[in-house]
Coordinates of C-alpha atoms and ligand atoms in Angstrom, one line a residue:
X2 CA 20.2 2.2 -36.4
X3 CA 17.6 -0.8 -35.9
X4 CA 14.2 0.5 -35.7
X5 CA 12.5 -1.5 -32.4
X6 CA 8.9 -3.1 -33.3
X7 CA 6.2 -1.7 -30.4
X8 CA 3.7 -4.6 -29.1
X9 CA 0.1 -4.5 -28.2
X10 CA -1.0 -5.2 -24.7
X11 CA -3.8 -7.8 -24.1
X12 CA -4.6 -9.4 -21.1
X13 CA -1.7 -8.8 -19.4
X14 CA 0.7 -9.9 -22.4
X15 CA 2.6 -8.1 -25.1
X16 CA 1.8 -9.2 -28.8
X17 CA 1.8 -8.7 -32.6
X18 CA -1.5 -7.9 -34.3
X19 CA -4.0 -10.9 -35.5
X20 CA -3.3 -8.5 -38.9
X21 CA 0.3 -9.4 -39.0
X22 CA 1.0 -5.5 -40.3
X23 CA 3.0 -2.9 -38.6
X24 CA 3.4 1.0 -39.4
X25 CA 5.5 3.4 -38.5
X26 CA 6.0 6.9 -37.5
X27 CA 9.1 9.2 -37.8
X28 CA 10.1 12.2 -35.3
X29 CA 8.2 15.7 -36.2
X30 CA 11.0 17.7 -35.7
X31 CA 13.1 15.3 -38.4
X32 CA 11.3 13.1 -40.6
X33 CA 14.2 11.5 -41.8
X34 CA 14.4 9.8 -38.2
X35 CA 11.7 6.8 -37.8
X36 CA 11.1 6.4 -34.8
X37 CA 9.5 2.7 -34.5
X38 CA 7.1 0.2 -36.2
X39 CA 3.7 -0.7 -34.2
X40 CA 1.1 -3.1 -34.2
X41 CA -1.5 -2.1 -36.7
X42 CA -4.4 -4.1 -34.8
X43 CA -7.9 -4.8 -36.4
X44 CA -11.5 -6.1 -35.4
X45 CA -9.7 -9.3 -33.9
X46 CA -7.9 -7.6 -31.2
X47 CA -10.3 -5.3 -30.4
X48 CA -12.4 -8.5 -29.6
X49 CA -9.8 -9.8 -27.9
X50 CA -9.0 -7.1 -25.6
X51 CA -12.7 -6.5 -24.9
X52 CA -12.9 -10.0 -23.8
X53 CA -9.9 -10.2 -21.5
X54 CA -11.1 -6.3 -20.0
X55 CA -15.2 -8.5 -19.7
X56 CA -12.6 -11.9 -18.2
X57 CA -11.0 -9.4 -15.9
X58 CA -13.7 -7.3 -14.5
X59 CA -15.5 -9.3 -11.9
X60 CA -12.5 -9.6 -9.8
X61 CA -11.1 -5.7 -10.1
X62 CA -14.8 -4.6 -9.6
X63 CA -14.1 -6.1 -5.8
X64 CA -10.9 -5.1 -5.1
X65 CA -11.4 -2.5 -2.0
X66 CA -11.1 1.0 -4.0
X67 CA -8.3 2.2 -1.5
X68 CA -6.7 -1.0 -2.5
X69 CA -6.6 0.1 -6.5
X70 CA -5.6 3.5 -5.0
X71 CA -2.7 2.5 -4.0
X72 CA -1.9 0.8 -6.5
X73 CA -2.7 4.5 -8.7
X74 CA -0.2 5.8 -6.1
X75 CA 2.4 3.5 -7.4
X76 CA 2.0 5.0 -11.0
X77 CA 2.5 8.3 -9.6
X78 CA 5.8 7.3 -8.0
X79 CA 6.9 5.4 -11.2
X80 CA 5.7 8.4 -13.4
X81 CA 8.1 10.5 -11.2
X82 CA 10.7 8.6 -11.2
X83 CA 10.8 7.9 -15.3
X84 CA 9.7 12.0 -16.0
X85 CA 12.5 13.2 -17.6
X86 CA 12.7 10.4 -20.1
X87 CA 9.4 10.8 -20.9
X88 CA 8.9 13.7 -21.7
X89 CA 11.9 13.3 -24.0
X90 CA 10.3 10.3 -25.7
X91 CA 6.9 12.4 -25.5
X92 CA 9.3 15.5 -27.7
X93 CA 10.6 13.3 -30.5
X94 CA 7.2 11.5 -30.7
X95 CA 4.8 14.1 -31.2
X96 CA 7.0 17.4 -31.3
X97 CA 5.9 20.0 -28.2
X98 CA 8.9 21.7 -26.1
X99 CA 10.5 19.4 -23.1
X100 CA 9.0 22.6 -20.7
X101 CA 6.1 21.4 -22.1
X102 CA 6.3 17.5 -22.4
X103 CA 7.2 17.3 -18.6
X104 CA 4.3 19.5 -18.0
X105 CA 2.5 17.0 -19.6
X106 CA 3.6 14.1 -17.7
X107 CA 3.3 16.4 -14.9
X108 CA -0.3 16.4 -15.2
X109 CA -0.6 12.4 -15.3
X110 CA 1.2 12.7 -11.7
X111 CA -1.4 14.7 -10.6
X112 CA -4.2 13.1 -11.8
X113 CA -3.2 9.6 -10.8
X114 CA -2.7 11.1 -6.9
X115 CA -6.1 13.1 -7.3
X116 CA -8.0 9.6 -8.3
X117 CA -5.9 7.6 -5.8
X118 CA -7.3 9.9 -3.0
X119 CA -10.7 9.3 -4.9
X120 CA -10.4 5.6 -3.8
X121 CA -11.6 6.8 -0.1
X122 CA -14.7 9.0 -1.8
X123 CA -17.0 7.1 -4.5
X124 CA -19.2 9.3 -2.5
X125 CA -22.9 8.5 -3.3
X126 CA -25.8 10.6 -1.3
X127 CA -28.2 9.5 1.5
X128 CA -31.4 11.9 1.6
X129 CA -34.7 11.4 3.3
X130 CA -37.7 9.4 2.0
X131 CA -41.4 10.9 1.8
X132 CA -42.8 7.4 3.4
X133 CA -41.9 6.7 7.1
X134 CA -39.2 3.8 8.1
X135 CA -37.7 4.1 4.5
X136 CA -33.9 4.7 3.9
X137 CA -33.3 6.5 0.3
X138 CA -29.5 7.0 -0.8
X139 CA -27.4 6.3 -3.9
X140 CA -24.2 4.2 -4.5
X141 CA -21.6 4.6 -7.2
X142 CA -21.2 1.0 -9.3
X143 CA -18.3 0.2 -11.8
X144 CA -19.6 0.5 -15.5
X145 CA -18.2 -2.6 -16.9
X146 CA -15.9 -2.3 -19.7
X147 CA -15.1 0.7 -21.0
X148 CA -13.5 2.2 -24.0
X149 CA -10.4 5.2 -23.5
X150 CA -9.7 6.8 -27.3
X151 CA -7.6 9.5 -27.5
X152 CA -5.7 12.1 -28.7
X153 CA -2.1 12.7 -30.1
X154 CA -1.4 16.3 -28.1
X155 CA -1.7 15.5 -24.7
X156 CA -0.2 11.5 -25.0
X157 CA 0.4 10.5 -21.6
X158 CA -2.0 13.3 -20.2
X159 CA -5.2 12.4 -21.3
X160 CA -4.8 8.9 -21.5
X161 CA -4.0 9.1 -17.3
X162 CA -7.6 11.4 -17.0
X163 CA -9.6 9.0 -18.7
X164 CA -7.5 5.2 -17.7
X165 CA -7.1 6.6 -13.6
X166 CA -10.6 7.7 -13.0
X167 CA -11.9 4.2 -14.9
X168 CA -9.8 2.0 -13.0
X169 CA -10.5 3.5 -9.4
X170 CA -14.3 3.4 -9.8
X171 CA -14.1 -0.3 -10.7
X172 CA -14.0 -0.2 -14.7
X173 CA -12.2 -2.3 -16.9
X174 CA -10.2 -0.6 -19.7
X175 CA -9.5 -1.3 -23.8
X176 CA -7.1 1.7 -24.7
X177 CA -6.9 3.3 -28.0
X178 CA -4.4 5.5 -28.4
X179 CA -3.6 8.2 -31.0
X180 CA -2.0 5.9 -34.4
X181 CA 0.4 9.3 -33.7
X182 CA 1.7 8.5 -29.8
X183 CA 2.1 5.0 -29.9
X184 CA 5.0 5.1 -27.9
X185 CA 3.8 7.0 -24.8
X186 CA 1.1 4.8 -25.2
X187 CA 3.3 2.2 -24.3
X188 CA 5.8 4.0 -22.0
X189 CA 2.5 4.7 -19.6
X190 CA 1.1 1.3 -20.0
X191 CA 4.5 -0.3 -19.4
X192 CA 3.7 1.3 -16.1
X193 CA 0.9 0.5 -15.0
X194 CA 1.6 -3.3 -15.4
X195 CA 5.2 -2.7 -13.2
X196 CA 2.6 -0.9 -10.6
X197 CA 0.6 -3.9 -10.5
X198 CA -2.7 -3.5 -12.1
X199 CA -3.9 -7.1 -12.8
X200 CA -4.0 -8.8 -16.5
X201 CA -6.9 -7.8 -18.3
X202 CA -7.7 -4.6 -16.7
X203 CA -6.5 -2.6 -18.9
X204 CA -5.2 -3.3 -22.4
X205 CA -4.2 -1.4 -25.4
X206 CA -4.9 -1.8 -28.9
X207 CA -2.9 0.3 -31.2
X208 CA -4.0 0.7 -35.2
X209 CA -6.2 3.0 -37.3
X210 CA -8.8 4.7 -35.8
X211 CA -11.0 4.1 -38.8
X212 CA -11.3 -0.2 -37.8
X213 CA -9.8 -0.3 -34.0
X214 CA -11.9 2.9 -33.2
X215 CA -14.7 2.1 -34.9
X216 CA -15.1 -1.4 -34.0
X217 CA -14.3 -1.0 -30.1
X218 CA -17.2 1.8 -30.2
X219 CA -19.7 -0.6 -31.8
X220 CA -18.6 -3.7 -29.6
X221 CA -21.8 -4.6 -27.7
X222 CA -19.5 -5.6 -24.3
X223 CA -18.7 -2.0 -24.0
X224 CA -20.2 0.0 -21.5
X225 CA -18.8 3.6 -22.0
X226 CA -17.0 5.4 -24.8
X227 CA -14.2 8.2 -23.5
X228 CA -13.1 10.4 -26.6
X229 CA -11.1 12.9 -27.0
X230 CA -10.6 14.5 -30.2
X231 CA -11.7 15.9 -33.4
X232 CA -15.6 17.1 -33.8
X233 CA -15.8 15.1 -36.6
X234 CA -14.5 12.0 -35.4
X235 CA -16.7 12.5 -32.1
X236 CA -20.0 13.0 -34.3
X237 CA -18.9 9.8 -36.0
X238 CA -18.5 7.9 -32.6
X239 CA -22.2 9.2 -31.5
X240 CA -23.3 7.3 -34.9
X241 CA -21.7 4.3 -34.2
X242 CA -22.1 3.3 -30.6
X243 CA -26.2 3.1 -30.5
X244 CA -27.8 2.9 -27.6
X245 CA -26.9 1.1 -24.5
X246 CA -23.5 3.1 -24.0
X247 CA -22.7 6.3 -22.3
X248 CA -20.6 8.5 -24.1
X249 CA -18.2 11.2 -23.2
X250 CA -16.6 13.4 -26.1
X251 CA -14.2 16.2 -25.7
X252 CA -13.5 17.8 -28.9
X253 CA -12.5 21.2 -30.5
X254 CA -13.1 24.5 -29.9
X255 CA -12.1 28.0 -31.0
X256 CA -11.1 29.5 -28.0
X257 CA -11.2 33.2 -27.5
X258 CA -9.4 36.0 -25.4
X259 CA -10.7 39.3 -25.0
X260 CA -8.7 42.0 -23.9
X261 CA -10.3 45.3 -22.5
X262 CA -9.1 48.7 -22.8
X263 CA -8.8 48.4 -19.1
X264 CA -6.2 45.1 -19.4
X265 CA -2.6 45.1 -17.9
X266 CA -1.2 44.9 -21.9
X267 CA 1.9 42.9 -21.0
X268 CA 0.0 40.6 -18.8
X269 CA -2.6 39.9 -21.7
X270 CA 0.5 39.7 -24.1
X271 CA 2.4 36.8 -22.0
X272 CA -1.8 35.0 -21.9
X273 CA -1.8 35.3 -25.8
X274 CA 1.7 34.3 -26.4
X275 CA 1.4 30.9 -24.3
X276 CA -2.2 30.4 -25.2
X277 CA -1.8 31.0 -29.0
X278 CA 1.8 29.3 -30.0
X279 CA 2.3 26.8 -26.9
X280 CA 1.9 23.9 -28.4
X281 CA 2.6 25.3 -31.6
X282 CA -1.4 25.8 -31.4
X283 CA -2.2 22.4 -31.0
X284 CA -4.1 22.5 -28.2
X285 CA -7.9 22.1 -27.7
X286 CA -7.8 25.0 -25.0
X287 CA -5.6 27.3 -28.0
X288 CA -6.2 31.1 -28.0
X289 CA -7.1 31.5 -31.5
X290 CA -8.8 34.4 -31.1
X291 CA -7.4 37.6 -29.8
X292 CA -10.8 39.9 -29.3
X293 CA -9.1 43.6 -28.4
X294 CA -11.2 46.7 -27.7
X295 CA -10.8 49.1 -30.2
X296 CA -9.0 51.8 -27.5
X297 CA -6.2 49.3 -27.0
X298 CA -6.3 47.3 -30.7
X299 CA -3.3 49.0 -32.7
X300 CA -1.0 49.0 -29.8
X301 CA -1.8 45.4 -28.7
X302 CA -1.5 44.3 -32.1
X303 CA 2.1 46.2 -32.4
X304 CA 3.5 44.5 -29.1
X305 CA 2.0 41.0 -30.4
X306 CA 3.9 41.1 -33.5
X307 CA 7.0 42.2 -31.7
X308 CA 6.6 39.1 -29.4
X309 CA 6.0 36.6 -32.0
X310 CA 9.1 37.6 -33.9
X311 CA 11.5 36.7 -31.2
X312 CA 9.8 33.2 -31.0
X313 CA 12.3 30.7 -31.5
X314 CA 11.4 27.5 -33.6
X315 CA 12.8 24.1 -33.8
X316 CA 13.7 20.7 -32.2
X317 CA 11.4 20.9 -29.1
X318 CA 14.3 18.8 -27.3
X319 CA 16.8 22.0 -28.1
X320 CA 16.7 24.2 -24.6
X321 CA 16.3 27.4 -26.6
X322 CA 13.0 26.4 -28.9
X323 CA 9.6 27.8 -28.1
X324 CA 8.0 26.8 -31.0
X325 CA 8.0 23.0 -32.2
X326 CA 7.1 21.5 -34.9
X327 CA 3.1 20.5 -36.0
X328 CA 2.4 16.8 -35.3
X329 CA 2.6 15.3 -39.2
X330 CA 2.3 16.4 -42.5
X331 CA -0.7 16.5 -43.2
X332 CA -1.6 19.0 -40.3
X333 CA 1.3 21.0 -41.8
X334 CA -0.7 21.1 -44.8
X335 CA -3.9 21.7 -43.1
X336 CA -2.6 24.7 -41.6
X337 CA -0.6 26.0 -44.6
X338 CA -4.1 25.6 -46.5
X339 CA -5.7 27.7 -43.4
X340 CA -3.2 30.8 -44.1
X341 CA -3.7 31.1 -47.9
X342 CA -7.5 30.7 -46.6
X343 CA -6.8 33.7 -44.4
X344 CA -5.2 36.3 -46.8
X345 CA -8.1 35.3 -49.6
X346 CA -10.7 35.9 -47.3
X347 CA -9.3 39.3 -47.0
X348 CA -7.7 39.4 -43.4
X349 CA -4.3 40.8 -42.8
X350 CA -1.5 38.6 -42.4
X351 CA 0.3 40.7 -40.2
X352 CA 3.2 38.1 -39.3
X353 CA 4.6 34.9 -40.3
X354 CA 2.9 32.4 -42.4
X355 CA 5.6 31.0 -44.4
X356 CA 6.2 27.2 -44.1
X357 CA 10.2 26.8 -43.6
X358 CA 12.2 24.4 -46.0
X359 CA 13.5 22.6 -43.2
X360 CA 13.3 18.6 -42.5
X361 CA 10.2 18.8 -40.1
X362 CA 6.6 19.8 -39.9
X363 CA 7.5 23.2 -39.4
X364 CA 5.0 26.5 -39.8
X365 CA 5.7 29.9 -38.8
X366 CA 4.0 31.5 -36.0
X367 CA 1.5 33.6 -37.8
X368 CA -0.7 36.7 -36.6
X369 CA -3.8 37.5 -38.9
X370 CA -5.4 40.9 -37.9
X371 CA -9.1 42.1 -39.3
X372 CA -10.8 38.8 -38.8
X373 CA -14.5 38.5 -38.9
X374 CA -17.3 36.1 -38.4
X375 CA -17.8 35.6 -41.6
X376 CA -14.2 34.2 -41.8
X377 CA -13.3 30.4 -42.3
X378 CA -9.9 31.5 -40.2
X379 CA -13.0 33.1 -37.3
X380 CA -14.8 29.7 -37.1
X381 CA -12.9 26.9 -37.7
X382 CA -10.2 25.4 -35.6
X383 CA -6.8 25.6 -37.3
X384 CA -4.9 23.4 -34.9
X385 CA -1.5 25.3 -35.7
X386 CA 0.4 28.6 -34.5
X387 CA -2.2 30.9 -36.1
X388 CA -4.4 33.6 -34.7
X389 CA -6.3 35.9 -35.1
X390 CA -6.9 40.2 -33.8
X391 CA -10.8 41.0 -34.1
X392 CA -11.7 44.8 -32.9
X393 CA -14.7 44.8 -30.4
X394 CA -16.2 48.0 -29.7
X395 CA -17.4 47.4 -25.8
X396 CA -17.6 44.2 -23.6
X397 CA -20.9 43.3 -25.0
X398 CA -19.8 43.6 -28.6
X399 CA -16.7 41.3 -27.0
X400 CA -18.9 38.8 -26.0
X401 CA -21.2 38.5 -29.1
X402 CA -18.0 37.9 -31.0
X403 CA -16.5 35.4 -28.9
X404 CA -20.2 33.3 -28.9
X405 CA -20.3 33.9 -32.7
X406 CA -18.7 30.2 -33.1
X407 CA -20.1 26.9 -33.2
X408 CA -17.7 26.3 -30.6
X409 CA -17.6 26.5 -26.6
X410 CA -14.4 24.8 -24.6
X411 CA -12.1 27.4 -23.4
X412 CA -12.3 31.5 -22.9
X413 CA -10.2 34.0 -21.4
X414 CA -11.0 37.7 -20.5
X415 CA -7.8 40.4 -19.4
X416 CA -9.8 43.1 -18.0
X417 CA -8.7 45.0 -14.0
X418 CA -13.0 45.7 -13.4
X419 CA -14.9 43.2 -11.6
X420 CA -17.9 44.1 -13.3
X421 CA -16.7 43.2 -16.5
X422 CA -15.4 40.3 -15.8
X423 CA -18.3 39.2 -13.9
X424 CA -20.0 39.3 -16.7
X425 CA -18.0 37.7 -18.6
X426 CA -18.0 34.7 -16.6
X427 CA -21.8 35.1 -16.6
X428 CA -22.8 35.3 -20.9
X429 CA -19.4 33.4 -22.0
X430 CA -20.7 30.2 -23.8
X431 CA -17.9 28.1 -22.5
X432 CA -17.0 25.4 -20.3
X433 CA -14.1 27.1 -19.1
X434 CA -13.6 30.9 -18.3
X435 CA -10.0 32.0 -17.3
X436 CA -9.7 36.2 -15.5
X437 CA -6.8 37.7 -16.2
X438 CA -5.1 34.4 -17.6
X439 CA -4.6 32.6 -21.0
X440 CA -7.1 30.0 -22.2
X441 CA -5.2 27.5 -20.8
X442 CA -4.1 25.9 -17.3
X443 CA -6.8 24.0 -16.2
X444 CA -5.9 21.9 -13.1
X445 CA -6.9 18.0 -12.8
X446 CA -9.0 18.5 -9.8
X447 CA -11.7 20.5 -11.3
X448 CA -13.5 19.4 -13.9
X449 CA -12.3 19.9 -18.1
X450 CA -15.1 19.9 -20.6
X451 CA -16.9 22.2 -23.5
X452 CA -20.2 23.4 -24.1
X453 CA -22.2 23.3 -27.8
X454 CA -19.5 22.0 -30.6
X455 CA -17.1 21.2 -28.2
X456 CA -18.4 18.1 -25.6
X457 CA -20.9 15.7 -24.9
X458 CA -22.2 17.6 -21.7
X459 CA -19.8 14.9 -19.6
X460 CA -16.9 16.8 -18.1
X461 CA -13.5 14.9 -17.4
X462 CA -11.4 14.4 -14.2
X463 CA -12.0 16.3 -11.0
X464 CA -15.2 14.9 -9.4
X465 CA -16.8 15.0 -12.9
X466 CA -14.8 12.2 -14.1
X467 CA -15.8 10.2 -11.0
X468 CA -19.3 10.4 -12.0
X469 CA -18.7 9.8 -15.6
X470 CA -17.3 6.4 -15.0
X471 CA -19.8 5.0 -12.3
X472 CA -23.6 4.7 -12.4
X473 CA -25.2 6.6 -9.4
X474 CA -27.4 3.7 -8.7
X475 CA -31.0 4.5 -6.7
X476 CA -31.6 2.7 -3.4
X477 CA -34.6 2.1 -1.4
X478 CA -34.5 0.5 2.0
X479 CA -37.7 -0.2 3.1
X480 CA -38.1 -1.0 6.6
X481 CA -41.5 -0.7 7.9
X482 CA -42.7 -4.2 6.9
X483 CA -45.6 -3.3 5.2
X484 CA -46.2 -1.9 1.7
X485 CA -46.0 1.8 1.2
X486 CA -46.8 3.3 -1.9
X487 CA -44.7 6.4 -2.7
X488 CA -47.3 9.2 -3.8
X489 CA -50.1 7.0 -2.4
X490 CA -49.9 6.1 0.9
X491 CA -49.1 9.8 2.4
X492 CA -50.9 11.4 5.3
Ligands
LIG501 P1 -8.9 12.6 -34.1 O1 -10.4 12.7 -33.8 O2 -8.5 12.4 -35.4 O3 -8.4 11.3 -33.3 C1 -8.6 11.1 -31.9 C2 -8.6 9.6 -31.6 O4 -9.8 9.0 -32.3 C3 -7.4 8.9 -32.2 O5 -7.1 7.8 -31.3 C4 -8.0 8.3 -33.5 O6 -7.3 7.2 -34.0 C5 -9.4 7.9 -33.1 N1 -10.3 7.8 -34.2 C6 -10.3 8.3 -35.4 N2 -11.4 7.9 -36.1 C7 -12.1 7.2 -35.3 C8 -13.4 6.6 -35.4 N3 -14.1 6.6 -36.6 N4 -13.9 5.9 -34.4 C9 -13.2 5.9 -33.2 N5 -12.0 6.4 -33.0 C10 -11.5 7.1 -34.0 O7 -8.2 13.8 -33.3 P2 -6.7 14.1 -33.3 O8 -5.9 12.9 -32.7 O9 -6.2 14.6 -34.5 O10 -6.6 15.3 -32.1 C11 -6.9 16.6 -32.5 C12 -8.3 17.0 -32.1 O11 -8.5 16.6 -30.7 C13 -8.5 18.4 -32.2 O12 -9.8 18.7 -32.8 C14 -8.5 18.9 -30.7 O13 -9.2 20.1 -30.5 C15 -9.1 17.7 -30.1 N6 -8.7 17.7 -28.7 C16 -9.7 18.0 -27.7 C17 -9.4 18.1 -26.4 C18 -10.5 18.3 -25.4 O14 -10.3 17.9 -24.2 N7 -11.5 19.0 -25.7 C19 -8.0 17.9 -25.9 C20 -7.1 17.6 -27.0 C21 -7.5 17.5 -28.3 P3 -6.1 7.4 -35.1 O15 -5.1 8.2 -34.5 O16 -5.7 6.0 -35.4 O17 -6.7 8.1 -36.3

């Protein structure tokens, strides 16, 4: 079968690189299916795009913001309309279940309605003024240009969190997607152009993060860097972009649930099943740590492996799969590595961990028990279908352990007492603390964001991401026709 050649997207036209090189990617599931070849931009494009996104800017920046509202609301409809084929596209391309690949497309609905309404809210603040015939408020202004780089996991997802709340609060937009997603890239900017967003407001640059990522965060037009991804690449990002730019990173975490002796078992088991293999673990918000108190550890760790061994894995387009296959090789090698790691560092492997001879990026779902701090498989995030069981004596020896990481996105306690979960909610260093529910399922209308390792101290969508794209600018109204010096001229 022909394999189609994907464009880039600059100022309102499709086009080959200035580099004249394409790459290609093949389906997880089956990497003897390629699935396309794509632009493999460089510096020239990025320049390029950022000067059709600086071209394009002026005009967007005073369109009426219910105006680009609706024109979010269009998206939304269009999203709808195309969700089943999608999230198929969204399966073979990066490998997650189709329950899960219309979940995420899903989630792009909802956000582009959330920042649609938005249009109608760009709320600043009026206050009072310490001097007498002043008027004191704030206003939110339009950045400029900014830059959206994300992740492979969440492909049409977190591209709509960061590219909706940009565009309503008057941004313009260079998109760099994941070199792994280059086709929902596409799919969800072939959409926004057939709901009308104007040339030049927002383009995409596909190619390796290493010169299109790099070079778009260094670009001295850009305003604001949105990043999703690895810690590493984030740290890298805060090098590059100097001063001048605001930045917004959302990164890894290693994301822990505790379970109390008081827990409703089968309730924490269905949290630690979804939390732990959805996504085959590939989720920034994964339960990869299971932190049981000792009362309830050796039957909790007996239902757990029961669970995992009627997993089902395979083709994420197959109805019957629940576990898909990792995004690429190399993170099947990653996590492979990771579960020798484990069983040298003297924790049990207590299921799984064999990597299947099949045609895809393939690991088993794997359940270490006996982890501890001083662990690799405790601290670092594995990205794959492993966790781990850690005892905790009490809820305070629960919550040391959980904190015990450089980490801080998502957490999760199963307990049926208020008090402890109170207190949970209270000393868990995280930005996101589920009761009686896995570590993930956040919803697009509150904000999304990690603490220490894990983010920037900018939290995405919800209001937060309102504020992350704008500048709350300061105004002073002076009426009183006189000079009044604030501090000075008080009675
Ligand atoms: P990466 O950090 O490898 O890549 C993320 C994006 O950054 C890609 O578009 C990548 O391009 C680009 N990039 C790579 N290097 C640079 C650079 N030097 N400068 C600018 N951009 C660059 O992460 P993954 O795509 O592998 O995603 C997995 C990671 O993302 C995990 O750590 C996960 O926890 C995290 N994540 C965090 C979430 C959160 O909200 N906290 C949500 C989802 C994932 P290219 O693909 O071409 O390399």
């Amino acid at each position: 079968m022909a394999v189609a050649t994907y464009k880039m997207y600059i100022d309102g036209k499709w086009g080959s690189s200035n580099s004249g090189e394409t790459y290609t990617r093949v389906n997880p599931a089956n990497y003897n299916q390629v699935l396309g070849r794509f632009q493999q931009g460089n510096k020239e494009d990025v320049n390029k795009a950022v000067d059709a996104a600086e071209d394009a800017f002026e005009k967007w920046r005073n369109v009426p913001p219910p105006k680009r509202g609706e024109i979010l609301l269009r998206v939304a409809q269009l999203l709808k309309e195309h969700k089943e084929e999608l999230a198929r596209t969204m399966t073979r391309e990066m490998g997650k279940v189709l329950m899960e690949t219309r979940g995420d497309v899903q989630e792009a609905i909802d956000t582009c309605e959330l920042m649609a309404g938005e249009g109608r809210r760009l709320f600043g603040r009026t206050t009072t003024s310490e001097l007498r015939d002043k008027f004191a408020m704030t206003v939110r202004l339009p950045l400029g240009v900014v830059a959206c780089i994300t992740p492979w996991n969440f492909p049409i997802a977190i591209p709509a969190w960061k590219i909706t709340a940009a565009l309503i609060c008057g941004n313009t937009v260079v998109f760099k997607p994941s070199s792994d997603t280059p086709i929902c890239a596409t799919k969800f900017i072939e959409i926004l152009e057939k709901a009308g967003v104007p040339k030049g407001v927002v383009n995409m640059v596909t190619g390796p993060g290493g010169t299109v990522g790099t070079h778009l965060v260094k670009h001295k037009k850009v305003r604001a860097v949105s990043f999703t991804g690895h810690k590493d690449t984030g740290a890298q990002i805060l090098k590059d972009a100097g001063i001048g730019k605001k930045i917004g990173l959302e990164m890894g975490s290693k994301n822990p649930i505790i379970i109390m002796d008081d827990a409703d078992l089968e309730l924490a088991l269905d949290g630690v099943v979804w939390g732990a293999f959805g996504t085959c673990g590939q989720r920034c918000t994964a339960a990869s740590r299971v932190i049981v108190h000792k009362k309830v550890k050796e039957k909790f760790q007996r239902m757990l492996i029961e669970r995992a061994k009627k997993l089902r894995m395979g083709d994420g387009l197959h109805p019957k799969t629940d576990v898909g296959p990792l995004v690429n090789k190399a993170a099947q090698e990653k996590v492979a590595k990771y579960i020798e790691l484990g069983k040298n560092e003297g924790a049990k492997l207590s299921y799984g961990g064999k990597v299947p001879k099949l045609k895809g990026w393939f690991v088993e779902p794997t359940i270490f028990t006996g982890a501890s701090p001083d662990m690799k498989i405790f601290q670092d995030e594995i990205f794959g279908p492993v966790t781990s069981l850690t005892e905790a004596r009490n809820l305070d020896h629960a919550i040391e352990l959980a904190n015990a990481v450089e980490y801080g996105l998502s957490s999760s306690i199963y307990t049926s007492n208020i008090q402890n979960a109170m207190k949970a909610i209270k000393y868990l260093e995280y930005g996101l603390t589920y009761v009686n529910s896995s570590t993930i399922g956040s919803e697009v209308h509150l904000p999304f964001g990690g603490t220490k390792a894990s983010g920037s101290g900018h939290k995405e969508v919800g209001w937060t991401g309102i504020e992350f794209f704008t500048d709350e600018k300061t105004v002073y109204i002076d009426y009183s026709g006189k000079l009044q010096r604030a501090q000075i001229d008080i009675e």
